[in-house]
Amino acid sequence: MTDATSKPSSNFLRGIIDRDLEAGRYAGRRYAGTPGDASHHAAAPVDAAKIRTRFPPEPNGYLHVGHAKSICLNFGLARDYGGVCHLRFDDTNPEKEEQEYVDAIVDAVHWLGFGWDEPDPAKPGATRSNLYFASDYFDFMYRAAEALIGAGLAYVDEQTAEQMRASRGDFTTPGTDSPFRSRTPDENLARFREMRDGRLADGAAVLRAKIDMASPNINLRDPALYRIKRATHHNTGDRWCIYPMYTYAHPIEDALECITHSICTLEFEDQRPFYDWLLDKLCDLGLLARPRPHQHEFARLNLSYVITSKRKLRQLVDEGHVDGWDDPRMPTLAGLRRRGYTPQSIQLFCERIGVTKDHSWIDYASLDAALRDDLEGKAPRAMAVLDPLKLEFTNWSEVFGAAGHLEPCQAPAHPHLPELGTRRFTLGPEVWIERDDFAEQPPKGFFRLFPGNKVRLKYGVVVECTGCDKDAEGRVTAVRATVVPDTKSGTPGADAVKVKGTITWVGAHEALAAEVRLYDRLFTEAQPDAGGRDFLSVLNPASKKVVTGYVEPCLGTAVADAKFQFERHGYFVADATSHAVTAPVFNRITGLKDSWGK
Ligand code: ATP
Ligand code: MG
């Protein structure tokens, strides 16, 4: 077993970094971007020879568990190689992006345990933040575009979108040149400036790279670099009406920030030739310096019973299928956090699944296994009854001398962590037990309560079941039992009576009523959107069940977000939003055993 702090396991990306370090690929690298470009604050990374990775989310939704894989990978590599990982927002689509998402993403990456500060060489003792926005570089990107135009490497195309699509060709047919492809650099420059100055309508023209319309790689058939879009940007407001395409912006951002290893998911593999083309041209033109960054791809995370598309997650939120981005059933980091998953468990999960180039599905059970491995050794224990049935003792005053007697009991807060102390509670004449711990007619192998049988109340006494009360429908309303004297746990008599079953309980006189939210998988199919299926058609109608349970008095001081193991039930967290000491609310994170395989 590995843990989150153990030596990182090897993967092919570490192999690449090791080779690059050995070859001295980035040794002595100096920043040689555009010092005169005051519009961005990345103008002088501290140490351009450091291993630098980046995590580049688009602020158009909340991060999900797939992003966690990329975050743990990028920030983890930087940490392990003494480098730094930048958090960079790819905000090139102003219509879909919002500050709310920027804030949620910053929060989620911090929560996962990562940061982007590094020592500032300009100010000894101070740190600088490597938090960037693509929009920080819009001025540079614009100048780079003019330089490409000047070198005959880009042109303004005024074909309609339809014509452009048709002339692009397909996998079997080469594309054909646009009639605008032969414009001179001067014509192109003038037209591009008109685009910038708002003299052309949205969609009337695009700036395209001039590469090869017959390339077998469709991404090299003169890809678009800039489009016209009158939209207010969350950072730059209405300053621009042209915006760079992601595929153009991204390599430039990497180069300006002196990224060494630009790590992305395999969908971008076919974009790598353009990444290389663009950076090589800009280096040749003197706008960027070598050594430049290189792109490496890995397989995205696919997790069973989970959707990892921001668009589809947004649909779940917008259409009210869940209660917001942080609904504990959501695979967003905000949702996983509220559900009770710890940052350590998610890091452990990401470490265990590893990084490869092979597409595969990971069983959701591995995330729960990581959660259990993290919490088993640290979560305090408590007893809780989630489907309560009253158990009444008919010989209470004979055994204890008074009907109102309360018998003190105790249990370790954690079986292996004495420093967490002792839980104290009392046994009284009535206790709550789980409904399914009683059977009037016990099935074979049932060792809990049934008439004539003895069980131990955990940390309490041995009791013998004598019968039950039922309502008109035949439903059991209470169970009766007698206390077997001198059998209390921890006393010499405890072993005098042998029993085959031990059950959990909470004293009715001191139990705290609590709202307990029992979550289950959000979808009934392991691959909810497989084969183009509408994922909404396989929503699990029973993904959330709310019960009123009774919990041990020690939980009366539980603070929001505190995690516990409810004995025999699983791991629970005091809900971060609705839990209050006076009205406790617990979410079930997961059970004690894997139930996903069922
Ligand atoms: P979506 O398609 O859900 O919007 P995205 O990839 O477009 O996801 P981005 O914000 O662009 O979302 O993602 C930021 C980074 O996270 C990218 O580098 C992307 O490759 C990575 N990423 C996204 N989804 C996954 C995943 N399932 N597994 C691993 N990495 C992922
Ligand atoms: Mg994306």
XYZ file of C-alpha atoms and ligand atoms in Angstrom:
630
model
C 0.000 0.000 0.000
C 1.172 3.510 -0.711
C 0.160 6.591 1.156
C -0.073 10.161 -0.002
C 3.354 11.002 1.380
C 5.242 7.929 0.221
C 7.780 8.086 -2.581
C 6.007 8.885 -5.825
C 5.579 5.963 -8.147
C 7.285 6.193 -11.469
C 5.420 7.049 -14.641
C 6.333 7.870 -18.223
C 6.226 11.608 -17.555
C 8.821 11.282 -14.815
C 10.907 9.391 -17.351
C 10.632 12.307 -19.776
C 11.521 14.878 -17.116
C 14.457 12.765 -15.918
C 15.799 12.580 -19.466
C 15.307 16.312 -20.035
C 17.138 17.086 -16.804
C 19.960 14.721 -17.693
C 20.287 16.278 -21.128
C 20.309 19.731 -19.509
C 17.496 20.784 -21.794
C 16.421 23.698 -19.643
C 19.674 24.330 -17.782
C 20.744 27.922 -18.075
C 17.439 28.867 -19.671
C 16.775 32.530 -19.295
C 13.555 34.359 -19.687
C 13.557 35.988 -23.087
C 9.978 36.840 -23.700
C 8.791 40.392 -23.970
C 10.112 42.418 -21.063
C 8.548 45.532 -22.528
C 5.134 43.978 -22.319
C 3.771 45.560 -19.194
C 0.345 44.075 -19.605
C 1.209 40.840 -17.874
C 2.925 40.098 -14.625
C 4.610 36.916 -15.796
C 7.264 39.014 -17.457
C 10.092 37.589 -15.383
C 9.690 34.158 -13.889
C 12.218 33.679 -11.191
C 14.230 30.808 -12.427
C 13.550 29.793 -15.973
C 15.613 26.619 -15.562
C 13.210 25.171 -12.994
C 10.770 22.446 -13.891
C 7.567 24.348 -14.564
C 4.215 22.769 -15.211
C 0.831 24.384 -15.320
C -2.786 23.521 -14.675
C -4.897 25.458 -17.189
C -8.618 25.281 -16.432
C -11.170 27.278 -18.338
C -13.274 29.189 -15.784
C -16.562 27.968 -17.223
C -17.605 25.588 -14.464
C -16.473 23.865 -11.307
C -13.556 21.446 -11.227
C -14.340 17.741 -11.102
C -12.543 14.584 -10.107
C -10.988 14.337 -13.600
C -9.352 17.695 -13.030
C -8.054 16.369 -9.722
C -6.006 13.836 -11.673
C -4.469 16.627 -13.733
C -3.916 18.826 -10.655
C -2.236 16.074 -8.645
C -0.101 15.226 -11.657
C 1.009 18.755 -12.532
C 1.436 20.109 -9.013
C 2.844 16.773 -7.854
C 5.549 16.688 -10.546
C 6.526 20.279 -9.822
C 6.755 19.545 -6.106
C 8.785 16.375 -6.591
C 11.255 18.038 -8.962
C 11.731 21.193 -6.900
C 9.848 23.192 -9.489
C 6.590 25.057 -9.519
C 3.190 24.595 -11.085
C 1.297 27.614 -12.334
C -2.437 27.978 -11.994
C -3.518 29.566 -15.232
C -7.017 30.393 -16.319
C -7.614 29.844 -19.985
C -10.106 32.642 -20.320
C -10.368 32.969 -24.082
C -14.159 32.389 -24.297
C -15.606 35.499 -22.642
C -19.230 34.463 -23.028
C -18.955 31.325 -20.927
C -16.544 32.474 -18.248
C -17.312 33.981 -14.887
C -15.583 35.218 -11.766
C -17.617 32.763 -9.679
C -15.833 29.926 -11.442
C -12.419 31.557 -11.056
C -12.975 31.801 -7.295
C -14.288 28.239 -7.018
C -11.293 26.874 -8.932
C -8.730 28.748 -6.802
C -10.498 27.437 -3.739
C -10.606 23.842 -4.989
C -6.905 23.675 -5.897
C -5.925 25.127 -2.514
C -8.246 22.702 -0.774
C -6.641 19.770 -2.589
C -3.416 20.884 -0.958
C -1.538 22.727 -3.679
C -0.237 26.239 -4.145
C 1.532 28.266 -6.817
C 3.811 30.591 -4.864
C 7.595 30.503 -5.165
C 10.427 32.548 -3.649
C 10.822 35.919 -5.316
C 14.479 36.529 -6.221
C 13.805 40.226 -6.645
C 12.649 40.522 -3.026
C 14.512 38.154 -0.717
C 12.196 36.558 1.810
C 9.116 37.351 -0.243
C 7.144 35.020 -2.472
C 5.533 35.620 -5.818
C 2.324 34.098 -6.989
C 2.131 32.087 -10.190
C -1.542 32.682 -10.785
C -2.128 33.799 -14.348
C -4.814 34.426 -16.894
C -4.623 33.918 -20.643
C -6.079 37.413 -20.805
C -2.874 38.710 -19.169
C -1.221 38.041 -22.508
C -3.752 39.401 -24.992
C -1.409 42.254 -25.982
C 1.474 39.912 -26.652
C -0.765 37.507 -28.542
C -1.965 40.335 -30.712
C 1.592 41.414 -31.509
C 2.577 37.840 -32.244
C -0.328 37.629 -34.683
C 0.859 40.764 -36.491
C 4.345 39.279 -36.652
C 2.998 36.077 -38.195
C 1.044 38.133 -40.730
C 4.169 40.136 -41.545
C 6.086 36.916 -42.155
C 3.397 35.594 -44.488
C 2.387 32.948 -41.946
C -1.155 34.138 -41.273
C -4.002 35.645 -43.269
C -7.458 37.072 -42.774
C -10.060 34.758 -44.242
C -13.478 36.160 -45.055
C -15.140 33.006 -46.267
C -18.366 32.143 -44.522
C -18.200 29.538 -41.768
C -19.951 27.154 -44.162
C -17.387 27.716 -46.923
C -14.564 27.259 -44.453
C -15.961 23.987 -43.253
C -16.396 22.731 -46.806
C -12.909 23.727 -47.942
C -11.266 22.109 -44.935
C -11.796 18.615 -46.395
C -11.935 15.581 -44.159
C -9.873 12.582 -43.175
C -9.835 11.217 -46.715
C -9.995 14.441 -48.751
C -7.383 17.187 -48.612
C -8.641 20.721 -48.070
C -8.619 23.436 -50.691
C -7.107 26.905 -50.430
C -9.315 29.820 -49.495
C -9.543 32.556 -52.166
C -8.262 34.922 -49.435
C -5.149 32.852 -48.839
C -3.049 34.767 -51.346
C -3.572 38.195 -49.834
C -0.347 40.118 -49.261
C 0.956 40.694 -45.742
C 0.095 44.381 -46.032
C -3.499 43.640 -47.003
C -3.775 41.127 -44.212
C -2.332 43.495 -41.656
C -4.736 46.255 -42.590
C -7.687 43.890 -42.497
C -6.618 42.370 -39.168
C -6.420 45.845 -37.650
C -9.931 46.516 -38.915
C -11.012 43.333 -37.162
C -9.405 44.598 -33.960
C -10.932 48.041 -34.331
C -14.444 46.686 -34.542
C -15.017 47.500 -38.213
C -16.111 43.984 -39.107
C -19.141 42.163 -37.806
C -18.879 39.161 -35.491
C -18.050 36.113 -37.577
C -17.283 38.139 -40.725
C -13.604 37.154 -40.725
C -11.040 35.075 -38.899
C -7.294 35.204 -38.775
C -5.855 31.860 -39.874
C -2.385 30.401 -39.784
C -1.028 29.693 -43.258
C 0.293 26.166 -43.013
C -0.959 23.463 -45.362
C -4.533 22.845 -46.533
C -3.516 19.368 -47.703
C -1.915 18.262 -44.445
C -2.986 14.793 -43.319
C -3.456 16.389 -39.882
C -6.628 18.458 -40.166
C -5.427 20.646 -37.301
C -2.683 21.940 -39.602
C -5.094 22.964 -42.366
C -4.760 26.654 -41.662
C -6.255 26.663 -38.151
C -8.016 29.794 -36.905
C -5.988 32.051 -34.598
C -8.414 34.885 -33.896
C -12.143 35.390 -34.170
C -14.361 38.435 -33.828
C -16.650 38.301 -30.809
C -18.234 41.301 -29.187
C -18.448 40.047 -25.640
C -17.541 41.569 -22.307
C -14.621 39.705 -20.804
C -14.493 39.062 -17.052
C -10.941 40.499 -16.945
C -10.492 42.809 -19.912
C -14.039 44.153 -20.117
C -14.813 45.603 -23.558
C -11.221 46.304 -24.516
C -11.169 43.646 -27.196
C -13.659 42.525 -29.787
C -11.295 39.898 -31.174
C -10.254 36.943 -29.060
C -7.504 34.376 -29.631
C -8.423 30.744 -30.138
C -7.464 28.377 -27.354
C -5.087 26.451 -29.609
C -3.227 29.655 -30.459
C -3.259 31.118 -26.973
C -2.212 28.062 -25.053
C 1.294 27.475 -26.484
C 2.069 31.188 -26.150
C 0.988 31.216 -22.497
C 3.229 28.228 -21.844
C 6.202 29.879 -23.524
C 5.750 33.254 -21.802
C 5.596 31.567 -18.420
C 8.691 29.452 -19.171
C 6.767 26.233 -18.762
C 9.044 23.269 -19.368
C 6.503 20.439 -19.586
C 3.025 21.247 -20.842
C 1.004 18.226 -19.815
C -2.471 17.669 -21.179
C -4.964 14.928 -21.941
C -4.763 12.783 -25.068
C -7.474 14.687 -26.969
C -4.778 17.274 -27.616
C -2.318 14.848 -29.182
C -3.351 15.883 -32.690
C -2.815 19.514 -31.716
C 0.804 18.959 -30.794
C 2.122 19.565 -34.351
C 0.443 22.983 -34.322
C 1.795 23.674 -30.824
C 5.278 22.957 -32.160
C 4.751 24.883 -35.408
C 3.539 27.997 -33.643
C 6.251 28.140 -30.997
C 8.992 27.398 -33.521
C 7.781 30.195 -35.795
C 7.561 32.669 -32.918
C 11.049 31.674 -31.788
C 12.340 32.115 -35.352
C 10.703 35.540 -35.459
C 12.494 36.477 -32.238
C 9.328 36.924 -30.209
C 10.065 33.914 -28.026
C 13.284 32.235 -27.008
C 14.482 28.649 -27.041
C 14.429 26.259 -25.287
C 10.687 26.342 -25.576
C 8.097 24.211 -23.764
C 6.990 20.808 -25.057
C 3.589 19.198 -24.850
C 3.067 15.687 -23.440
C -0.234 13.849 -23.282
C -1.732 11.366 -20.829
C -5.053 9.509 -20.651
C -7.898 11.348 -18.967
C -9.628 9.890 -15.952
C -12.868 8.035 -16.592
C -14.550 7.023 -13.369
C -17.462 4.595 -13.286
C -20.886 5.993 -12.318
C -19.509 9.497 -12.801
C -19.847 12.185 -15.468
C -16.737 14.291 -16.066
C -17.955 16.819 -18.562
C -18.394 20.330 -17.267
C -21.189 20.921 -19.741
C -23.165 17.937 -18.504
C -22.467 18.777 -14.879
C -23.760 22.273 -15.513
C -26.909 20.755 -16.988
C -27.458 18.736 -13.788
C -27.209 21.949 -11.780
C -29.197 24.210 -14.109
C -32.070 21.751 -14.491
C -32.251 21.093 -10.765
C -31.389 17.385 -10.854
C -28.989 18.074 -7.972
C -28.837 20.799 -5.328
C -26.057 22.920 -6.827
C -22.416 22.447 -7.823
C -21.529 21.310 -4.312
C -24.304 18.757 -3.976
C -22.614 15.838 -2.194
C -23.561 13.545 -5.099
C -21.673 15.681 -7.603
C -18.181 14.578 -8.740
C -17.042 18.200 -8.491
C -14.307 18.879 -5.967
C -16.809 21.113 -4.161
C -19.270 18.204 -4.066
C -16.703 15.608 -3.008
C -15.541 17.967 -0.288
C -19.034 18.449 1.050
C -19.679 14.724 0.824
C -16.708 14.322 3.172
C -13.895 13.121 0.898
C -10.605 14.427 2.244
C -7.912 16.055 0.103
C -5.562 13.272 1.239
C -7.941 10.595 0.003
C -8.207 12.217 -3.415
C -4.432 12.603 -3.652
C -4.016 8.979 -2.630
C -6.549 7.902 -5.247
C -4.734 9.871 -7.967
C -1.396 8.428 -6.912
C -2.778 4.900 -7.062
C -4.454 5.176 -10.458
C -1.171 6.374 -11.937
C -0.588 8.063 -15.264
C -0.492 6.299 -18.615
C -1.460 6.791 -22.233
C -4.035 3.990 -22.144
C -7.716 4.787 -22.088
C -9.423 2.959 -19.276
C -12.223 3.194 -16.760
C -11.457 3.335 -13.069
C -13.911 1.707 -10.698
C -15.541 4.191 -8.342
C -14.746 1.720 -5.568
C -11.087 2.805 -5.717
C -12.000 6.325 -4.658
C -13.920 4.955 -1.684
C -11.073 2.597 -0.838
C -8.722 5.586 -0.695
C -11.190 7.431 1.544
C -11.373 4.468 3.926
C -7.614 4.075 3.975
C -7.264 7.728 4.865
C -9.996 7.923 7.511
C -9.610 4.485 9.121
C -6.537 5.601 11.019
C -7.796 8.997 12.100
C -11.577 9.403 12.209
C -13.039 9.261 15.731
C -15.670 6.594 16.280
C -19.232 7.063 17.474
C -22.413 5.036 17.631
C -25.446 6.030 15.603
C -28.763 4.353 14.945
C -30.093 5.165 11.490
C -33.281 3.091 11.386
C -34.336 3.305 15.023
C -36.360 0.763 16.989
C -36.887 1.072 20.741
C -35.466 -1.630 23.010
C -36.942 -1.673 26.539
C -35.547 -3.478 29.559
C -38.192 -5.066 31.747
C -35.951 -5.837 34.747
C -34.108 -2.502 34.910
C -35.020 -1.524 38.481
C -34.424 -5.047 39.817
C -30.921 -5.116 38.379
C -29.931 -1.509 39.100
C -32.077 -0.730 42.110
C -33.945 2.237 40.627
C -36.065 2.845 37.527
C -34.180 6.069 36.815
C -30.685 4.627 37.199
C -28.236 5.422 34.405
C -25.279 3.088 34.031
C -22.060 4.839 32.904
C -20.278 3.315 29.891
C -17.171 4.270 27.971
C -15.372 3.585 24.708
C -12.161 4.794 23.096
C -12.667 7.634 20.612
C -10.382 5.607 18.313
C -9.230 2.031 18.929
C -5.612 2.798 18.040
C -5.287 6.435 19.047
C -5.469 6.682 22.846
C -4.564 10.367 22.579
C -8.033 11.029 21.161
C -9.444 10.148 24.578
C -12.539 8.370 25.792
C -16.187 8.692 24.859
C -18.538 8.586 27.835
C -22.235 7.789 27.614
C -24.837 6.022 29.710
C -27.107 3.049 29.414
C -30.679 3.585 30.574
C -33.932 1.613 30.686
C -34.659 2.317 26.987
C -32.231 2.396 24.100
C -32.426 2.813 20.335
C -31.236 -0.076 18.207
C -31.254 -0.712 14.453
C -34.533 -2.127 13.236
C -32.758 -4.896 11.368
C -30.884 -5.994 14.478
C -34.147 -7.616 15.619
C -35.977 -10.486 13.947
C -39.052 -12.109 15.426
C -38.360 -15.182 13.333
C -34.609 -15.195 12.798
C -33.246 -16.443 9.504
C -30.497 -19.069 9.689
C -27.228 -17.611 10.928
C -28.865 -14.561 12.537
C -27.074 -13.910 15.834
C -28.614 -10.651 16.892
C -31.862 -10.031 18.797
C -34.655 -12.565 18.603
C -36.820 -13.959 21.394
C -34.736 -16.179 23.644
C -31.366 -14.978 22.306
C -28.678 -13.015 24.126
C -26.535 -10.275 22.572
C -24.088 -7.748 23.881
C -24.859 -4.059 23.628
C -21.468 -2.819 22.519
C -19.540 -1.251 25.449
C -22.591 -2.090 27.603
C -24.179 -5.218 29.002
C -25.522 -8.545 27.757
C -29.289 -8.582 27.282
C -31.728 -11.360 26.582
C -34.613 -10.736 24.219
C -38.021 -11.625 25.595
C -40.397 -10.426 22.905
C -41.741 -7.419 21.045
C -44.767 -5.138 20.620
C -46.494 -4.760 17.273
C -49.027 -2.364 15.803
C -52.221 -3.297 13.987
C -50.313 -3.871 10.742
C -47.958 -6.264 12.448
C -45.024 -3.889 12.332
C -42.716 -4.158 15.328
C -42.957 -1.013 17.481
C -40.669 -1.983 20.374
C -38.512 -4.873 21.480
C -38.356 -6.129 25.060
C -35.405 -7.670 26.831
C -33.947 -8.309 30.237
C -30.527 -7.168 31.350
C -28.217 -10.039 32.352
C -26.678 -8.821 35.644
C -22.928 -8.366 36.089
C -22.019 -8.544 32.394
C -20.860 -5.015 31.765
C -17.998 -4.600 29.301
C -14.718 -3.986 31.066
C -15.799 -5.710 34.289
C -14.676 -9.153 35.470
C -18.135 -10.556 34.685
C -18.024 -9.461 31.047
C -16.889 -12.839 29.773
C -19.125 -14.910 32.057
C -21.858 -15.104 29.440
C -20.855 -15.987 25.868
C -22.844 -14.352 23.078
C -22.532 -14.619 19.321
C -23.747 -11.126 18.488
C -22.871 -7.559 19.454
C -25.082 -4.671 18.435
C -24.709 -0.895 18.517
C -27.174 1.304 20.367
C -27.745 4.769 21.791
C -29.463 5.516 25.104
C -32.945 6.914 24.426
C -32.598 9.343 27.337
C -29.538 11.046 25.899
C -29.506 10.297 22.148
C -29.322 13.304 19.853
C -31.717 13.311 16.960
C -29.822 13.991 13.748
C -30.676 14.386 10.092
C -28.620 11.816 8.233
C -28.278 11.997 4.466
C -27.610 8.644 2.898
C -26.118 9.183 -0.539
C -25.788 6.616 -3.250
C -24.404 6.712 -6.779
C -25.998 9.412 -8.940
C -26.417 7.133 -11.964
C -27.638 3.581 -12.289
C -25.235 2.784 -15.142
C -21.470 2.585 -14.816
C -20.980 4.576 -18.028
C -23.893 7.007 -17.895
C -23.292 8.604 -21.296
C -21.929 5.577 -23.138
C -22.831 5.268 -26.781
C -24.475 8.683 -26.840
C -27.120 7.697 -24.279
C -28.904 10.606 -22.589
C -27.271 10.501 -19.163
C -30.402 12.003 -17.597
C -32.280 8.824 -18.473
C -30.127 6.828 -16.049
C -30.265 9.141 -13.031
C -30.641 7.081 -9.861
C -33.963 8.094 -8.255
C -32.695 6.788 -4.911
C -29.397 8.668 -4.893
C -30.381 10.619 -1.781
C -32.291 9.299 1.188
C -32.758 11.439 4.280
C -33.458 9.777 7.615
C -33.726 10.928 11.194
C -31.339 8.928 13.266
C -30.116 8.967 16.833
C -26.485 9.604 17.575
C -24.229 9.342 20.583
C -24.020 12.410 22.855
C -20.337 13.007 21.990
C -21.470 14.144 18.545
C -23.153 17.101 20.192
C -19.888 18.998 19.917
C -19.110 17.974 16.326
C -18.101 20.920 14.195
C -19.038 21.306 10.544
C -16.816 19.218 8.257
C -15.656 16.898 11.062
C -15.442 13.283 9.957
C -16.424 10.210 11.987
C -16.737 6.516 11.665
C -20.207 5.524 12.828
C -19.578 2.021 14.120
C -20.909 -0.684 11.792
C -22.211 1.958 9.351
C -19.357 3.717 7.650
C -17.825 7.163 7.397
C -19.861 10.288 7.964
C -19.184 14.018 7.938
C -20.970 16.862 9.698
C -22.416 18.738 6.728
C -20.409 21.879 6.002
C -23.481 23.963 5.205
C -26.413 22.768 7.279
C -24.922 21.134 10.370
C -25.476 22.945 13.656
C -24.781 21.784 17.192
C -28.459 22.226 17.980
C -29.601 20.498 14.786
C -26.946 18.041 13.666
C -26.762 16.988 10.010
C -24.471 14.203 8.826
C -23.676 13.009 5.306
C -22.690 9.446 4.669
C -19.410 9.508 2.778
C -19.203 5.779 2.204
C -19.868 2.485 3.961
C -17.272 0.370 5.725
C -17.087 -2.105 2.867
C -17.245 -1.840 -0.874
C -20.840 -1.955 -2.024
C -20.136 -0.841 -5.593
C -19.432 -4.302 -6.881
C -22.941 -5.488 -5.994
P -14.705 19.689 -19.850
O -14.675 19.029 -21.195
O -15.409 18.934 -18.807
O -15.108 21.129 -19.899
P -12.032 20.456 -20.038
O -10.911 19.558 -20.302
O -12.478 21.262 -21.186
O -13.199 19.642 -19.366
P -10.533 22.423 -18.728
O -10.941 23.447 -17.762
O -10.059 22.872 -20.052
O -11.754 21.448 -18.858
O -9.488 21.417 -18.084
C -8.315 21.834 -17.447
C -7.327 20.717 -17.470
O -7.853 19.561 -16.862
C -6.946 20.332 -18.879
O -5.531 20.257 -18.939
C -7.576 19.011 -19.089
O -6.814 18.210 -19.933
C -7.643 18.438 -17.673
N -8.752 17.505 -17.549
C -10.049 17.732 -17.803
N -10.780 16.617 -17.638
C -9.915 15.640 -17.242
C -10.044 14.245 -16.914
N -11.227 13.617 -16.955
N -8.924 13.577 -16.553
C -7.737 14.195 -16.514
N -7.546 15.489 -16.810
C -8.617 16.213 -17.182
Mg -10.921 22.392 -22.154
